Amino acid sequence: MTEKAKSLIRKIDELCDPVFKLGSEKGSLTQKDLEKKLTKTPLAELAFELLACLQESKKQLEDQNRQLVKATNALKEQDRKIHELDTSLEEKEKEIVAAEQHVIVDILAAVKKNGARIADMEAAMKQNQEKIAKETEKVSSYAEILKKSSEEKKESILQPKTFVNGVMSEMKNSDRKKNLVLYGVSGCVKKNTRRIDFSKDLDDILTTVGFSNLRPSSTELLNRTVIERVSDDQDEDAVFPCTVRIQLPTEAIALKILRNAPRLKDTRCLSNVFIAPDRTPAERKARNQLVEQLKMKIKKQPTVKWAIRRGEVVNCGKWENRKTPHETDRSSMGSRTRLRTG
C-alpha cells in the first residue's frame, strides 16, 4: 500500500470519527441523519480518490507480479542452460576420459609393437653375430691352413703358385657347399638358334622342393655338347636333358633342397630329375664306389633297406608291405636307387 493510500485512509478515519462520536453522545442517529451528516463532508471524494489510488496500486502490483514472473522464467531458463552446460561438461569429461583410454591403449600397442621389433632386431643381430662367427672361423681356418702350410711345407714358399692354388682350392670347396647339380633338366633349344633355355623347368623344380620364389645366384650348363646335336636348319624347337649347376645364397638352402629332393619322384613331369651336391672329382669317385657297394648289398640282401649315410653303406631295417627291388622292373629300381643314393 502506497503512502498516498495510507494518507487517504487516515483522512477518512478523521471525518468518520466525529460522526460516530456524535451518534454515541445523542443516541443512535437515523439513517437519514447519518446520510446528511456524511454528505456534508468530502468523504465521497476521498473514497473515490482512495479507490483510484487502490486501483493504481493494484495495477502496479500486477506489473510487479508480471516482472517477477518474467524474472522467474528468466531464472528458470538460466537454470536450464546451466543444467545443459553441466550435462555437456559431463559428456565432454567422458569423451576426454575415453580418448585418454584410447591413447593409453595405442601407446601400449605401440610399446608392444616396438618391443616385437626390438626382439626381431635382437634376433637379426644374433644371426649376424653367428654369421660373423662363422666367417671368423673360416678366416681362422684359412689362417691355420697358412700356418700349417708354412710349418710343414717351407719349400712351398719358394713355389708361390702351388701355395696359392691350395688356398684357392679350399675357398672353392667352401663355396661348393652352396652349389647343387641337377641332372635331367629339360632344356629347350629354339629353332634356327643355338641357345638353350631351361629356366622354366628349373623354376618348376625349385617350386616342387619348396622354394617357389628362389632365384639362384648363378646357373651353368655342364653338358654343353647337347647344343652341338642341334641341326642348323631344324624346323621346330628341340628339347634335351641338361645337367645344370646352380649356386644358392646359403649352404642351409642347399641342404634343405637336398632333403626335399624326393618330392620330385612323385611329380610326373619331374620324376626323372635328380639333385646331387656339387662334388669334387675325388668325392665323385668315392661316391661311385659307395654306389657300387650299395648295389651289391641290395643284390645280396634284397629284403633289407640299404642306404648311404655319412660315407658308409648302412642297414636301415627291412622292407615292410612293399615290393623288394627284385620284384620291380629295372627302370623303376634304377630311378629309386638313383634318388636315394644322391
mmCIF file of N, CA, C and O in Angstrom, residues 237-297:
data_model
loop_
_atom_site.group_PDB
_atom_site.id
_atom_site.type_symbol
_atom_site.label_atom_id
_atom_site.label_comp_id
_atom_site.label_asym_id
_atom_site.label_seq_id
_atom_site.Cartn_x
_atom_site.Cartn_y
_atom_site.Cartn_z
ATOM 1 N N ASP A 237 61.236 -76.460 -82.342
ATOM 2 C CA ASP A 237 62.041 -76.440 -81.121
ATOM 3 C C ASP A 237 62.457 -77.865 -80.731
ATOM 4 O O ASP A 237 61.712 -78.827 -80.943
ATOM 5 N N ALA A 238 63.652 -77.972 -80.146
ATOM 6 C CA ALA A 238 64.162 -79.267 -79.684
ATOM 7 C C ALA A 238 64.335 -79.230 -78.174
ATOM 8 O O ALA A 238 64.719 -78.204 -77.610
ATOM 9 N N VAL A 239 64.045 -80.366 -77.511
ATOM 10 C CA VAL A 239 64.152 -80.468 -76.058
ATOM 11 C C VAL A 239 65.189 -81.544 -75.737
ATOM 12 O O VAL A 239 65.118 -82.660 -76.255
ATOM 13 N N PHE A 240 66.153 -81.192 -74.841
ATOM 14 C CA PHE A 240 67.213 -82.118 -74.476
ATOM 15 C C PHE A 240 67.343 -82.137 -72.955
ATOM 16 O O PHE A 240 67.125 -81.114 -72.282
ATOM 17 N N PRO A 241 67.734 -83.289 -72.379
ATOM 18 C CA PRO A 241 68.019 -83.325 -70.932
ATOM 19 C C PRO A 241 69.354 -82.646 -70.654
ATOM 20 O O PRO A 241 70.349 -82.920 -71.317
ATOM 21 N N CYS A 242 69.350 -81.768 -69.675
ATOM 22 C CA CYS A 242 70.544 -80.971 -69.370
ATOM 23 C C CYS A 242 71.029 -81.269 -67.960
ATOM 24 O O CYS A 242 70.253 -81.636 -67.071
ATOM 25 N N THR A 243 72.329 -81.083 -67.785
ATOM 26 C CA THR A 243 72.932 -81.122 -66.455
ATOM 27 C C THR A 243 73.327 -79.695 -66.098
ATOM 28 O O THR A 243 74.140 -79.069 -66.783
ATOM 29 N N VAL A 244 72.719 -79.181 -65.026
ATOM 30 C CA VAL A 244 72.863 -77.761 -64.679
ATOM 31 C C VAL A 244 73.424 -77.647 -63.266
ATOM 32 O O VAL A 244 72.979 -78.339 -62.343
ATOM 33 N N ARG A 245 74.401 -76.784 -63.113
ATOM 34 C CA ARG A 245 74.917 -76.469 -61.775
ATOM 35 C C ARG A 245 74.389 -75.095 -61.370
ATOM 36 O O ARG A 245 74.509 -74.132 -62.142
ATOM 37 N N ILE A 246 73.792 -75.021 -60.172
ATOM 38 C CA ILE A 246 73.259 -73.756 -59.662
ATOM 39 C C ILE A 246 73.958 -73.414 -58.357
ATOM 40 O O ILE A 246 74.358 -74.302 -57.591
ATOM 41 N N GLN A 247 74.114 -72.124 -58.132
ATOM 42 C CA GLN A 247 74.677 -71.645 -56.863
ATOM 43 C C GLN A 247 73.568 -70.940 -56.098
ATOM 44 O O GLN A 247 72.875 -70.076 -56.637
ATOM 45 N N LEU A 248 73.412 -71.296 -54.817
ATOM 46 C CA LEU A 248 72.344 -70.775 -53.969
ATOM 47 C C LEU A 248 72.914 -69.757 -52.979
ATOM 48 O O LEU A 248 74.130 -69.721 -52.741
ATOM 49 N N PRO A 249 72.045 -68.931 -52.403
ATOM 50 C CA PRO A 249 72.549 -67.884 -51.484
ATOM 51 C C PRO A 249 73.283 -68.440 -50.266
ATOM 52 O O PRO A 249 74.269 -67.857 -49.824
ATOM 53 N N THR A 250 72.788 -69.557 -49.700
ATOM 54 C CA THR A 250 73.403 -70.080 -48.483
ATOM 55 C C THR A 250 73.518 -71.602 -48.567
ATOM 56 O O THR A 250 72.826 -72.262 -49.343
ATOM 57 N N GLU A 251 74.359 -72.134 -47.708
ATOM 58 C CA GLU A 251 74.516 -73.585 -47.622
ATOM 59 C C GLU A 251 73.266 -74.241 -47.041
ATOM 60 O O GLU A 251 72.897 -75.357 -47.420
ATOM 61 N N ALA A 252 72.576 -73.529 -46.118
ATOM 62 C CA ALA A 252 71.365 -74.085 -45.494
ATOM 63 C C ALA A 252 70.277 -74.334 -46.535
ATOM 64 O O ALA A 252 69.563 -75.341 -46.478
ATOM 65 N N ILE A 253 70.141 -73.431 -47.486
ATOM 66 C CA ILE A 253 69.126 -73.613 -48.541
ATOM 67 C C ILE A 253 69.475 -74.833 -49.388
ATOM 68 O O ILE A 253 68.597 -75.639 -49.754
ATOM 69 N N ALA A 254 70.749 -74.996 -49.705
ATOM 70 C CA ALA A 254 71.159 -76.152 -50.496
ATOM 71 C C ALA A 254 70.842 -77.459 -49.766
ATOM 72 O O ALA A 254 70.325 -78.415 -50.364
ATOM 73 N N LEU A 255 71.099 -77.511 -48.466
ATOM 74 C CA LEU A 255 70.811 -78.717 -47.695
ATOM 75 C C LEU A 255 69.311 -78.998 -47.647
ATOM 76 O O LEU A 255 68.875 -80.149 -47.745
ATOM 77 N N LYS A 256 68.509 -77.935 -47.502
ATOM 78 C CA LYS A 256 67.056 -78.131 -47.449
ATOM 79 C C LYS A 256 66.523 -78.636 -48.795
ATOM 80 O O LYS A 256 65.626 -79.482 -48.848
ATOM 81 N N ILE A 257 67.066 -78.133 -49.896
ATOM 82 C CA ILE A 257 66.642 -78.617 -51.218
ATOM 83 C C ILE A 257 66.999 -80.087 -51.380
ATOM 84 O O ILE A 257 66.214 -80.880 -51.910
ATOM 85 N N LEU A 258 68.177 -80.496 -50.893
ATOM 86 C CA LEU A 258 68.566 -81.908 -50.958
ATOM 87 C C LEU A 258 67.622 -82.778 -50.146
ATOM 88 O O LEU A 258 67.264 -83.884 -50.562
ATOM 89 N N ARG A 259 67.200 -82.275 -48.960
ATOM 90 C CA ARG A 259 66.266 -83.054 -48.140
ATOM 91 C C ARG A 259 64.897 -83.186 -48.820
ATOM 92 O O ARG A 259 64.224 -84.197 -48.653
ATOM 93 N N ASN A 260 64.492 -82.149 -49.566
ATOM 94 C CA ASN A 260 63.171 -82.179 -50.222
ATOM 95 C C ASN A 260 63.208 -82.780 -51.623
ATOM 96 O O ASN A 260 62.175 -82.871 -52.292
ATOM 97 N N ALA A 261 64.399 -83.190 -52.084
ATOM 98 C CA ALA A 261 64.517 -83.717 -53.442
ATOM 99 C C ALA A 261 63.630 -84.931 -53.710
ATOM 100 O O ALA A 261 63.138 -85.096 -54.839
ATOM 101 N N PRO A 262 63.352 -85.847 -52.737
ATOM 102 C CA PRO A 262 62.475 -86.989 -53.029
ATOM 103 C C PRO A 262 61.073 -86.602 -53.489
ATOM 104 O O PRO A 262 60.362 -87.443 -54.038
ATOM 105 N N ARG A 263 60.672 -85.358 -53.284
ATOM 106 C CA ARG A 263 59.358 -84.932 -53.771
ATOM 107 C C ARG A 263 59.276 -84.996 -55.302
ATOM 108 O O ARG A 263 58.187 -85.116 -55.863
ATOM 109 N N LEU A 264 60.415 -84.908 -55.965
ATOM 110 C CA LEU A 264 60.413 -84.867 -57.427
ATOM 111 C C LEU A 264 59.908 -86.168 -58.032
ATOM 112 O O LEU A 264 59.278 -86.170 -59.074
ATOM 113 N N LYS A 265 60.169 -87.301 -57.368
ATOM 114 C CA LYS A 265 59.762 -88.584 -57.946
ATOM 115 C C LYS A 265 58.241 -88.752 -57.917
ATOM 116 O O LYS A 265 57.701 -89.599 -58.637
ATOM 117 N N ASP A 266 57.556 -87.947 -57.084
ATOM 118 C CA ASP A 266 56.094 -88.001 -57.047
ATOM 119 C C ASP A 266 55.460 -87.053 -58.048
ATOM 120 O O ASP A 266 54.234 -86.979 -58.145
ATOM 121 N N THR A 267 56.261 -86.275 -58.771
ATOM 122 C CA THR A 267 55.760 -85.361 -59.793
ATOM 123 C C THR A 267 56.032 -85.968 -61.168
ATOM 124 O O THR A 267 57.181 -86.277 -61.502
ATOM 125 N N ARG A 268 54.983 -86.156 -61.950
ATOM 126 C CA ARG A 268 55.092 -86.912 -63.198
ATOM 127 C C ARG A 268 56.120 -86.298 -64.150
ATOM 128 O O ARG A 268 56.972 -86.994 -64.686
ATOM 129 N N CYS A 269 56.048 -84.991 -64.358
ATOM 130 C CA CYS A 269 56.937 -84.368 -65.341
ATOM 131 C C CYS A 269 58.356 -84.154 -64.822
ATOM 132 O O CYS A 269 59.248 -83.782 -65.584
ATOM 133 N N LEU A 270 58.591 -84.389 -63.496
ATOM 134 C CA LEU A 270 59.919 -84.172 -62.917
ATOM 135 C C LEU A 270 60.480 -85.438 -62.289
ATOM 136 O O LEU A 270 61.468 -85.378 -61.544
ATOM 137 N N SER A 271 59.872 -86.583 -62.563
ATOM 138 C CA SER A 271 60.288 -87.819 -61.898
ATOM 139 C C SER A 271 61.681 -88.276 -62.330
ATOM 140 O O SER A 271 62.331 -89.051 -61.624
ATOM 141 N N ASN A 272 62.162 -87.811 -63.482
ATOM 142 C CA ASN A 272 63.494 -88.198 -63.958
ATOM 143 C C ASN A 272 64.585 -87.210 -63.555
ATOM 144 O O ASN A 272 65.729 -87.356 -63.967
ATOM 145 N N VAL A 273 64.219 -86.189 -62.786
ATOM 146 C CA VAL A 273 65.206 -85.194 -62.345
ATOM 147 C C VAL A 273 65.897 -85.700 -61.082
ATOM 148 O O VAL A 273 65.255 -86.233 -60.173
ATOM 149 N N PHE A 274 67.188 -85.524 -61.013
ATOM 150 C CA PHE A 274 67.995 -85.983 -59.881
ATOM 151 C C PHE A 274 68.865 -84.813 -59.407
ATOM 152 O O PHE A 274 69.507 -84.139 -60.214
ATOM 153 N N ILE A 275 68.872 -84.584 -58.070
ATOM 154 C CA ILE A 275 69.642 -83.479 -57.487
ATOM 155 C C ILE A 275 70.756 -84.059 -56.627
ATOM 156 O O ILE A 275 70.521 -84.960 -55.812
ATOM 157 N N ALA A 276 71.960 -83.531 -56.782
ATOM 158 C CA ALA A 276 73.127 -84.009 -56.019
ATOM 159 C C ALA A 276 73.986 -82.826 -55.626
ATOM 160 O O ALA A 276 73.934 -81.764 -56.253
ATOM 161 N N PRO A 277 74.808 -82.979 -54.577
ATOM 162 C CA PRO A 277 75.752 -81.912 -54.225
ATOM 163 C C PRO A 277 76.791 -81.732 -55.326
ATOM 164 O O PRO A 277 77.004 -82.614 -56.161
ATOM 165 N N ASP A 278 77.426 -80.587 -55.322
ATOM 166 C CA ASP A 278 78.486 -80.300 -56.288
ATOM 167 C C ASP A 278 79.789 -80.873 -55.739
ATOM 168 O O ASP A 278 80.488 -80.235 -54.950
ATOM 169 N N ARG A 279 80.116 -82.096 -56.144
ATOM 170 C CA ARG A 279 81.272 -82.801 -55.582
ATOM 171 C C ARG A 279 82.516 -82.557 -56.423
ATOM 172 O O ARG A 279 82.435 -82.333 -57.635
ATOM 173 N N THR A 280 83.661 -82.680 -55.762
ATOM 174 C CA THR A 280 84.944 -82.630 -56.463
ATOM 175 C C THR A 280 85.162 -83.971 -57.175
ATOM 176 O O THR A 280 84.474 -84.965 -56.880
ATOM 177 N N PRO A 281 86.109 -84.028 -58.111
ATOM 178 C CA PRO A 281 86.387 -85.317 -58.776
ATOM 179 C C PRO A 281 86.695 -86.444 -57.790
ATOM 180 O O PRO A 281 86.236 -87.575 -57.969
ATOM 181 N N ALA A 282 87.445 -86.133 -56.734
ATOM 182 C CA ALA A 282 87.765 -87.172 -55.745
ATOM 183 C C ALA A 282 86.503 -87.614 -55.004
ATOM 184 O O ALA A 282 86.305 -88.805 -54.740
ATOM 185 N N GLU A 283 85.645 -86.662 -54.672
ATOM 186 C CA GLU A 283 84.396 -87.002 -53.989
ATOM 187 C C GLU A 283 83.482 -87.817 -54.893
ATOM 188 O O GLU A 283 82.802 -88.752 -54.435
ATOM 189 N N ARG A 284 83.443 -87.480 -56.198
ATOM 190 C CA ARG A 284 82.606 -88.248 -57.120
ATOM 191 C C ARG A 284 83.105 -89.689 -57.243
ATOM 192 O O ARG A 284 82.317 -90.641 -57.316
ATOM 193 N N LYS A 285 84.431 -89.853 -57.271
ATOM 194 C CA LYS A 285 84.996 -91.196 -57.348
ATOM 195 C C LYS A 285 84.617 -92.017 -56.119
ATOM 196 O O LYS A 285 84.190 -93.184 -56.232
ATOM 197 N N ALA A 286 84.744 -91.398 -54.929
ATOM 198 C CA ALA A 286 84.384 -92.102 -53.694
ATOM 199 C C ALA A 286 82.892 -92.411 -53.662
ATOM 200 O O ALA A 286 82.467 -93.481 -53.206
ATOM 201 N N ARG A 287 82.100 -91.500 -54.171
ATOM 202 C CA ARG A 287 80.644 -91.714 -54.192
ATOM 203 C C ARG A 287 80.280 -92.871 -55.120
ATOM 204 O O ARG A 287 79.418 -93.695 -54.797
ATOM 205 N N ASN A 288 80.916 -92.930 -56.262
ATOM 206 C CA ASN A 288 80.640 -94.022 -57.197
ATOM 207 C C ASN A 288 80.987 -95.374 -56.582
ATOM 208 O O ASN A 288 80.267 -96.365 -56.782
ATOM 209 N N GLN A 289 82.074 -95.409 -55.815
ATOM 210 C CA GLN A 289 82.430 -96.656 -55.141
ATOM 211 C C GLN A 289 81.364 -97.056 -54.122
ATOM 212 O O GLN A 289 80.996 -98.228 -54.019
ATOM 213 N N LEU A 290 80.830 -96.057 -53.387
ATOM 214 C CA LEU A 290 79.775 -96.350 -52.419
ATOM 215 C C LEU A 290 78.507 -96.843 -53.126
ATOM 216 O O LEU A 290 77.816 -97.737 -52.638
ATOM 217 N N VAL A 291 78.195 -96.259 -54.277
ATOM 218 C CA VAL A 291 77.012 -96.694 -55.028
ATOM 219 C C VAL A 291 77.166 -98.136 -55.495
ATOM 220 O O VAL A 291 76.218 -98.937 -55.452
ATOM 221 N N GLU A 292 78.373 -98.507 -55.952
ATOM 222 C CA GLU A 292 78.613 -99.891 -56.360
ATOM 223 C C GLU A 292 78.451 -100.848 -55.178
ATOM 224 O O GLU A 292 77.856 -101.924 -55.308
ATOM 225 N N GLN A 293 78.953 -100.431 -54.002
ATOM 226 C CA GLN A 293 78.769 -101.249 -52.801
ATOM 227 C C GLN A 293 77.287 -101.381 -52.464
ATOM 228 O O GLN A 293 76.819 -102.452 -52.077
ATOM 229 N N LEU A 294 76.548 -100.287 -52.618
ATOM 230 C CA LEU A 294 75.117 -100.309 -52.329
ATOM 231 C C LEU A 294 74.393 -101.295 -53.253
ATOM 232 O O LEU A 294 73.536 -102.069 -52.808
ATOM 233 N N LYS A 295 74.725 -101.259 -54.534
ATOM 234 C CA LYS A 295 74.089 -102.180 -55.479
ATOM 235 C C LYS A 295 74.375 -103.639 -55.121
ATOM 236 O O LYS A 295 73.491 -104.500 -55.210
ATOM 237 N N MET A 296 75.622 -103.908 -54.719
ATOM 238 C CA MET A 296 75.968 -105.275 -54.341
ATOM 239 C C MET A 296 75.198 -105.713 -53.099
ATOM 240 O O MET A 296 74.711 -106.845 -53.026
ATOM 241 N N LYS A 297 75.061 -104.807 -52.104
ATOM 242 C CA LYS A 297 74.307 -105.131 -50.894
ATOM 243 C C LYS A 297 72.847 -105.421 -51.231
ATOM 244 O O LYS A 297 72.241 -106.362 -50.709
#
